[in-house]
PDB file of C-alpha atoms in Angstrom:
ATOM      1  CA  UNK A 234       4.212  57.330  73.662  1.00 39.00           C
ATOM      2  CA  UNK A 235       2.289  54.406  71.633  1.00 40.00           C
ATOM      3  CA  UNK A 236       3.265  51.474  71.748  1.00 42.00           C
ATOM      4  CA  UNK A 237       2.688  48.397  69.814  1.00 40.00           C
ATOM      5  CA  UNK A 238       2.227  44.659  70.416  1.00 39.00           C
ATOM      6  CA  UNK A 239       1.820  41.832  68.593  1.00 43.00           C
ATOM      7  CA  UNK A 240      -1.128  39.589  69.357  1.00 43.00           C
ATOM      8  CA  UNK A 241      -3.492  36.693  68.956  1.00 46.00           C
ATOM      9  CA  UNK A 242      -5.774  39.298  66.356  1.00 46.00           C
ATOM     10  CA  UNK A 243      -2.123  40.868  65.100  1.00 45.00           C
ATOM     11  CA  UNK A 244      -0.365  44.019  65.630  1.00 45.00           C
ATOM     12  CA  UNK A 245      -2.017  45.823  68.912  1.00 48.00           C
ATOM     13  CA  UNK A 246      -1.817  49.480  70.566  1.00 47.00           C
ATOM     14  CA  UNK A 247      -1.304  49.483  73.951  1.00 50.00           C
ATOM     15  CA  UNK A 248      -1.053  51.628  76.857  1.00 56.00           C
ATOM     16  CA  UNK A 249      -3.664  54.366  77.035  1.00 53.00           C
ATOM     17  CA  UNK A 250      -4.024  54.894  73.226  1.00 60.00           C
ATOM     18  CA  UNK A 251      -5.047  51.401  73.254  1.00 65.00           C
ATOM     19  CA  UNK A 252      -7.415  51.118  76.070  1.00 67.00           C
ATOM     20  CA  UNK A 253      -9.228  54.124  74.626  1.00 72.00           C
ATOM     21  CA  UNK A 254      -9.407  52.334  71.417  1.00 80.00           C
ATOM     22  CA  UNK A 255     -11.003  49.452  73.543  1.00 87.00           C
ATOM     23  CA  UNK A 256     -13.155  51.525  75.216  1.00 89.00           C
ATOM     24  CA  UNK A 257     -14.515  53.115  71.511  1.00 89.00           C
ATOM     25  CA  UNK A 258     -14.706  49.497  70.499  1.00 91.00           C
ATOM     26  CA  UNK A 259     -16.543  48.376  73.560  1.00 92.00           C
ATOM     27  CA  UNK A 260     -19.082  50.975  72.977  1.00 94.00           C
ATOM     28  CA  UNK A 261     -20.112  50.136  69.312  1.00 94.00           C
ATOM     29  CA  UNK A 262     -20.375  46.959  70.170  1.00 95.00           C
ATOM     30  CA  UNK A 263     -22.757  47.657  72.734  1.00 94.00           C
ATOM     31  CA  UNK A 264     -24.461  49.937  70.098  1.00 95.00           C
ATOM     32  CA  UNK A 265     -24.896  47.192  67.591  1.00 96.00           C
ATOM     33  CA  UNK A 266     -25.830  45.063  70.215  1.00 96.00           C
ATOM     34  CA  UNK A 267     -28.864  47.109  71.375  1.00 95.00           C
ATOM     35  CA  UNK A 268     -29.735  47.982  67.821  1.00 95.00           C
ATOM     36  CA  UNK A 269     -29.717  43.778  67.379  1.00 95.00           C
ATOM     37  CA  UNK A 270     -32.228  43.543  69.943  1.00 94.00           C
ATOM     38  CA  UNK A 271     -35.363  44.798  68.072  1.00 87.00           C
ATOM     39  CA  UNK A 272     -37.054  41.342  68.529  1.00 91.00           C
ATOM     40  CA  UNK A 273     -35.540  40.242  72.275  1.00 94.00           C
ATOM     41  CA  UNK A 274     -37.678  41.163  75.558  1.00 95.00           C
ATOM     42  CA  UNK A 275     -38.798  44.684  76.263  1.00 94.00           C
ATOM     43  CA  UNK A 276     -36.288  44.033  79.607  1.00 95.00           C
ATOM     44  CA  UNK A 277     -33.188  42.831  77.609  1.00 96.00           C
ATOM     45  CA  UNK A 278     -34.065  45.680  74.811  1.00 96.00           C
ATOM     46  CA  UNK A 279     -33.504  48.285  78.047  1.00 96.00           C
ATOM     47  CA  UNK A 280     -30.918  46.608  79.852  1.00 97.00           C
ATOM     48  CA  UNK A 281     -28.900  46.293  76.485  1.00 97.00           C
ATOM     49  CA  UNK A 282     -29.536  50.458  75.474  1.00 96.00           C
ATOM     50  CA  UNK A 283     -28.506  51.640  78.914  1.00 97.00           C
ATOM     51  CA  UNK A 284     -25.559  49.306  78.606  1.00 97.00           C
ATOM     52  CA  UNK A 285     -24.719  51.375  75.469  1.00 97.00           C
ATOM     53  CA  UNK A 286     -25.218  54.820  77.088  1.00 97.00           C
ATOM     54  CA  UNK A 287     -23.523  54.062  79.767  1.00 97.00           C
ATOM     55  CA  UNK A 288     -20.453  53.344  77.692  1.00 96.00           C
ATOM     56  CA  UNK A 289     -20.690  56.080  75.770  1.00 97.00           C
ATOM     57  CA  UNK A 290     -21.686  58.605  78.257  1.00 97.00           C
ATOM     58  CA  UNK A 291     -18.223  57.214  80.091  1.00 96.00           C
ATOM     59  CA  UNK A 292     -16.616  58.104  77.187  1.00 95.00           C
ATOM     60  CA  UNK A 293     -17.814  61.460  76.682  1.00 95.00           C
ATOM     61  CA  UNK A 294     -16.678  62.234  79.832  1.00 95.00           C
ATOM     62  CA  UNK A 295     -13.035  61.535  78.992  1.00 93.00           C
ATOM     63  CA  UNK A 296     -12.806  63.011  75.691  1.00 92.00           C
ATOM     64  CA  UNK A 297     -15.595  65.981  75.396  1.00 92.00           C
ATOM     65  CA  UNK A 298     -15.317  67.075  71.752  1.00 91.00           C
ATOM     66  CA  UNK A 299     -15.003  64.020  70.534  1.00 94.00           C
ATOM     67  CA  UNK A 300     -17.913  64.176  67.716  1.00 95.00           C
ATOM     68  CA  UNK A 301     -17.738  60.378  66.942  1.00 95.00           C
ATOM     69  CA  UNK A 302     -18.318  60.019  70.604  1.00 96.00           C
ATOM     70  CA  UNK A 303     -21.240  62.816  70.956  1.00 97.00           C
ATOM     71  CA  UNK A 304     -22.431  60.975  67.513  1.00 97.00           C
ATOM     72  CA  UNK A 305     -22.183  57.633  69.263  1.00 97.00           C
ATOM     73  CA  UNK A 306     -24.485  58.379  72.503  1.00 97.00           C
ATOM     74  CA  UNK A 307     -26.699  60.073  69.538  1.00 97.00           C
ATOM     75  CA  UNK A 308     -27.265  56.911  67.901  1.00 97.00           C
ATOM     76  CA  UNK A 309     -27.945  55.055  71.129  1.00 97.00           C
ATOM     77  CA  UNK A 310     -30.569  57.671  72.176  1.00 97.00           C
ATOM     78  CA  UNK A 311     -32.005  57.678  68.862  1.00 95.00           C
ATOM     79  CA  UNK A 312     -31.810  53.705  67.901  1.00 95.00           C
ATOM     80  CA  UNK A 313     -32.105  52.148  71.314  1.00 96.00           C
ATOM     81  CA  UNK A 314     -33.314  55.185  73.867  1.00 96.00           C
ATOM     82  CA  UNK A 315     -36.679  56.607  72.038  1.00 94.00           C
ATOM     83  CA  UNK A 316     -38.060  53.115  70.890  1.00 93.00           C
ATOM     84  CA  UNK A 317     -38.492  52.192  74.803  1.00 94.00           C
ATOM     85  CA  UNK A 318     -39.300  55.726  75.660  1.00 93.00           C
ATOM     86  CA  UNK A 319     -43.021  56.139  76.962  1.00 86.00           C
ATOM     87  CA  UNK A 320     -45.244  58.879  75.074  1.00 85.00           C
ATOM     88  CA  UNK A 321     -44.111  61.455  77.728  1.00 87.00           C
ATOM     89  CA  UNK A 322     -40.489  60.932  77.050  1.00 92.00           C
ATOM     90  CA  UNK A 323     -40.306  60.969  73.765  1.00 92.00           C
ATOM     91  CA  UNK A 324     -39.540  64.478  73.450  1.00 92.00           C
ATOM     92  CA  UNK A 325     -36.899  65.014  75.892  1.00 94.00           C
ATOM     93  CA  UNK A 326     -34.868  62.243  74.244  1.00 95.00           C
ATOM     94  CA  UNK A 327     -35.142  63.630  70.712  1.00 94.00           C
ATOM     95  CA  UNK A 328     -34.119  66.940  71.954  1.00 94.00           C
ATOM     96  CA  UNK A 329     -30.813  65.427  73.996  1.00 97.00           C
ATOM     97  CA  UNK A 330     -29.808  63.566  70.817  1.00 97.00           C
ATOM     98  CA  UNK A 331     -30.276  66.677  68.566  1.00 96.00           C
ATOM     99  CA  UNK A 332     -28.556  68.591  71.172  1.00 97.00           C
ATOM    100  CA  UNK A 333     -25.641  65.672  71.132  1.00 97.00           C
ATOM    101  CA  UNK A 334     -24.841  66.375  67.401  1.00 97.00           C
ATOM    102  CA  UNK A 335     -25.451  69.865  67.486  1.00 96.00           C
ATOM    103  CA  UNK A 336     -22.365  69.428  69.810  1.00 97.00           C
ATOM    104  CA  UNK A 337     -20.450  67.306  67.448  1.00 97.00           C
ATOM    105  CA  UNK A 338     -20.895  69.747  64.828  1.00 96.00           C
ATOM    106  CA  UNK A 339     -20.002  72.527  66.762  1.00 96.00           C
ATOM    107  CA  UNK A 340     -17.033  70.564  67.500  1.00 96.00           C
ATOM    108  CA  UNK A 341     -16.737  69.422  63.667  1.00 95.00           C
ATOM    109  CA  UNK A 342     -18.911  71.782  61.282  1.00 92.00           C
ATOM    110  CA  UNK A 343     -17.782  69.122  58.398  1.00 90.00           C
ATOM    111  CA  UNK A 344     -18.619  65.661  60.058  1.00 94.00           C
ATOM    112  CA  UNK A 345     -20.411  64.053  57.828  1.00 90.00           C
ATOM    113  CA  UNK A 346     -21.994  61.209  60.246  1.00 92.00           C
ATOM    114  CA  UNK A 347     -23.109  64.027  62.470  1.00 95.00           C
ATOM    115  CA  UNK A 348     -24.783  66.081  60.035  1.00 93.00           C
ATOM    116  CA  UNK A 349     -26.014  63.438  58.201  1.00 90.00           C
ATOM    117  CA  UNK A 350     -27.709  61.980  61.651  1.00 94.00           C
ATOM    118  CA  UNK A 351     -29.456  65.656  62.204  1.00 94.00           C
ATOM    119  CA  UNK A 352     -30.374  66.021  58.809  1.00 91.00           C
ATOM    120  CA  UNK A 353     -32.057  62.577  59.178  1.00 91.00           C
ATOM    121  CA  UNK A 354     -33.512  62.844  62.432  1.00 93.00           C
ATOM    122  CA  UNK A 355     -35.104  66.132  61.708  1.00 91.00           C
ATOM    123  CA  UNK A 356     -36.668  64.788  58.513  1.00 89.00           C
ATOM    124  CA  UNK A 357     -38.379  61.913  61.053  1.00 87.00           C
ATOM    125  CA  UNK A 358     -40.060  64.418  63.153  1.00 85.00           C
ATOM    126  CA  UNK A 359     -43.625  64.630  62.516  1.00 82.00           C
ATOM    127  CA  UNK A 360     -44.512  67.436  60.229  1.00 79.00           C
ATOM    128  CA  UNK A 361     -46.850  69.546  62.686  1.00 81.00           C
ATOM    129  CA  UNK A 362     -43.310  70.127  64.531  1.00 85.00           C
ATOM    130  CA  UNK A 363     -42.220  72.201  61.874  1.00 82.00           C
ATOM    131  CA  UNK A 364     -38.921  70.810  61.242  1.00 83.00           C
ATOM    132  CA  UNK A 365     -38.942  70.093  57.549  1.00 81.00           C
ATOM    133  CA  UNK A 366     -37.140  73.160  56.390  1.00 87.00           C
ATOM    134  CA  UNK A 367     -34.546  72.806  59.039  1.00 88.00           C
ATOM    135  CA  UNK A 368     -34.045  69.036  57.135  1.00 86.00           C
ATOM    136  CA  UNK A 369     -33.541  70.413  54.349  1.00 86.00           C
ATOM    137  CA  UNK A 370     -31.311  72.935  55.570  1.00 90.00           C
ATOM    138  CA  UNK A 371     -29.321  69.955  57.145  1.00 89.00           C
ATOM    139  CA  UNK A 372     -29.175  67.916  53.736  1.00 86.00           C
ATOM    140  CA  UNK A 373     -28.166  70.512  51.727  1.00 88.00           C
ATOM    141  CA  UNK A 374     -25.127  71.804  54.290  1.00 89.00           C
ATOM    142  CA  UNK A 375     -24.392  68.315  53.774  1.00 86.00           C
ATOM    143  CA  UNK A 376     -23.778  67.911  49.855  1.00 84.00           C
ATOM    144  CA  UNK A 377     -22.176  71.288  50.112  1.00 84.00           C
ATOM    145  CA  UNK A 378     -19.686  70.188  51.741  1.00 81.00           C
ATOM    146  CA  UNK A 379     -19.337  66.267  50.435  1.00 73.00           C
ATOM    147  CA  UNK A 380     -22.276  66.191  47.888  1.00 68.00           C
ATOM    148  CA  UNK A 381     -19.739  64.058  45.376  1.00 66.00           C
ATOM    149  CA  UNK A 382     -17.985  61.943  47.983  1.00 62.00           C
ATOM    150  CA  UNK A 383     -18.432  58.241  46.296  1.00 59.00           C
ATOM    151  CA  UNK A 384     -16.453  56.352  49.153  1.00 66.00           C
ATOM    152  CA  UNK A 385     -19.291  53.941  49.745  1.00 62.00           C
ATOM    153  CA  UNK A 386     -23.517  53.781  48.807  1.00 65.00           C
ATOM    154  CA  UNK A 387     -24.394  55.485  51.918  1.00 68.00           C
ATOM    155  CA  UNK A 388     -23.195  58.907  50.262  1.00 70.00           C
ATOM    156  CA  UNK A 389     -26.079  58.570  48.088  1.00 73.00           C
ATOM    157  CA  UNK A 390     -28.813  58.471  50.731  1.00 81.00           C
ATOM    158  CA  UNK A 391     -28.766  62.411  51.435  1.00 79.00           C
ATOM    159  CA  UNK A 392     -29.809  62.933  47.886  1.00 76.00           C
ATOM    160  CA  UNK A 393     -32.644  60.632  48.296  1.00 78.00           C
ATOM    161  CA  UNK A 394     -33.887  62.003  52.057  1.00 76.00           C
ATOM    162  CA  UNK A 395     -33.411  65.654  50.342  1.00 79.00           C
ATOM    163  CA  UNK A 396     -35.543  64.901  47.775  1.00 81.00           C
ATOM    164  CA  UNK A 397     -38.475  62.970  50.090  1.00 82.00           C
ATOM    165  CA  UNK A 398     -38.369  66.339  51.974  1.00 78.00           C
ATOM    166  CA  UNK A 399     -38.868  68.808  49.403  1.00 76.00           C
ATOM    167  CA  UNK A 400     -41.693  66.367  48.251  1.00 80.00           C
ATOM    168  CA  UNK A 401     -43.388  66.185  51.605  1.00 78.00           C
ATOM    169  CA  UNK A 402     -43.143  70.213  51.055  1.00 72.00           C
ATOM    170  CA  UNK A 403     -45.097  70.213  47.892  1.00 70.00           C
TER     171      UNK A 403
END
């Protein structure tokens, strides 16, 4: 049963719907937090992503098939993870974040934030990787399935990354 409270910020869920909420909440901020710390030491850049995977790595292991969870530890590996990684590592923390929202899709085939993540992440790899037509691929599964969603301006940027990858194909 949820329940409701009234608090300081307003009306509040409590009980375990709420402390999941927290927990979600917790774990974007630690997300933006990381992502905030482009310019801070290489040490606070680290200790602030692995703050962010561990929260969302906790959460994953309560609720599985979640995709805005899976999507979440994405972004951290992706935003905060592969900036620090080393030459060596590079690689294996692409592959776990493609492998995250592979899983979010699976969960979700119409999640637009996860496809949208893949579509854009494969479009970053570099082109001797092979990867281009898989964008694309991505992209257009994308506006297939919301190509005229106007909710915000961000629904506009597959069009654009579609378009940058059939140029980089000639």
């Amino acid at each position: 049963m949820m329940r409701w409270s009234v608090g300081a910020a307003g009306l509040l869920l409590t009980g375990a719907a709420g402390a999941a909420a927290q927990e979600v909440a917790g774990a974007a901020a630690a997300l933006e937090a990381c992502v905030g710390a482009g310019s801070a030491p290489r040490d606070e850049q680290k200790r602030l992503a692995d703050e962010a995977e561990r929260r969302y790595r906790s959460l994953l292991r309560e609720q599985p098939v979640s995709p805005d969870v899976r999507v979440g530890l994405a972004q951290v590996l992706i935003r905060c993870q592969l900036p620090l990684a080393g030459v060596t590592g590079i690689m294996a923390v692409i592959g776990e974040a493609e492998s995250e929202l592979r899983a979010a899709l699976a969960a979700e085939a119409g999640h637009w934030n996860a496809r949208f993540t893949l579509a854009v992440l494969l479009r970053n790899m570099p082109a001797m990787l092979g990867r281009g037509e898989d964008a694309v691929r991505e992209f257009e599964r994308l506006l297939a399935v919301h190509g005229r969603r106007a909710e915000g301006p961000h629904h506009a940027l597959p069009y654009i990354h579609l378009g940058d990858a059939h140029e980089a194909a000639g």
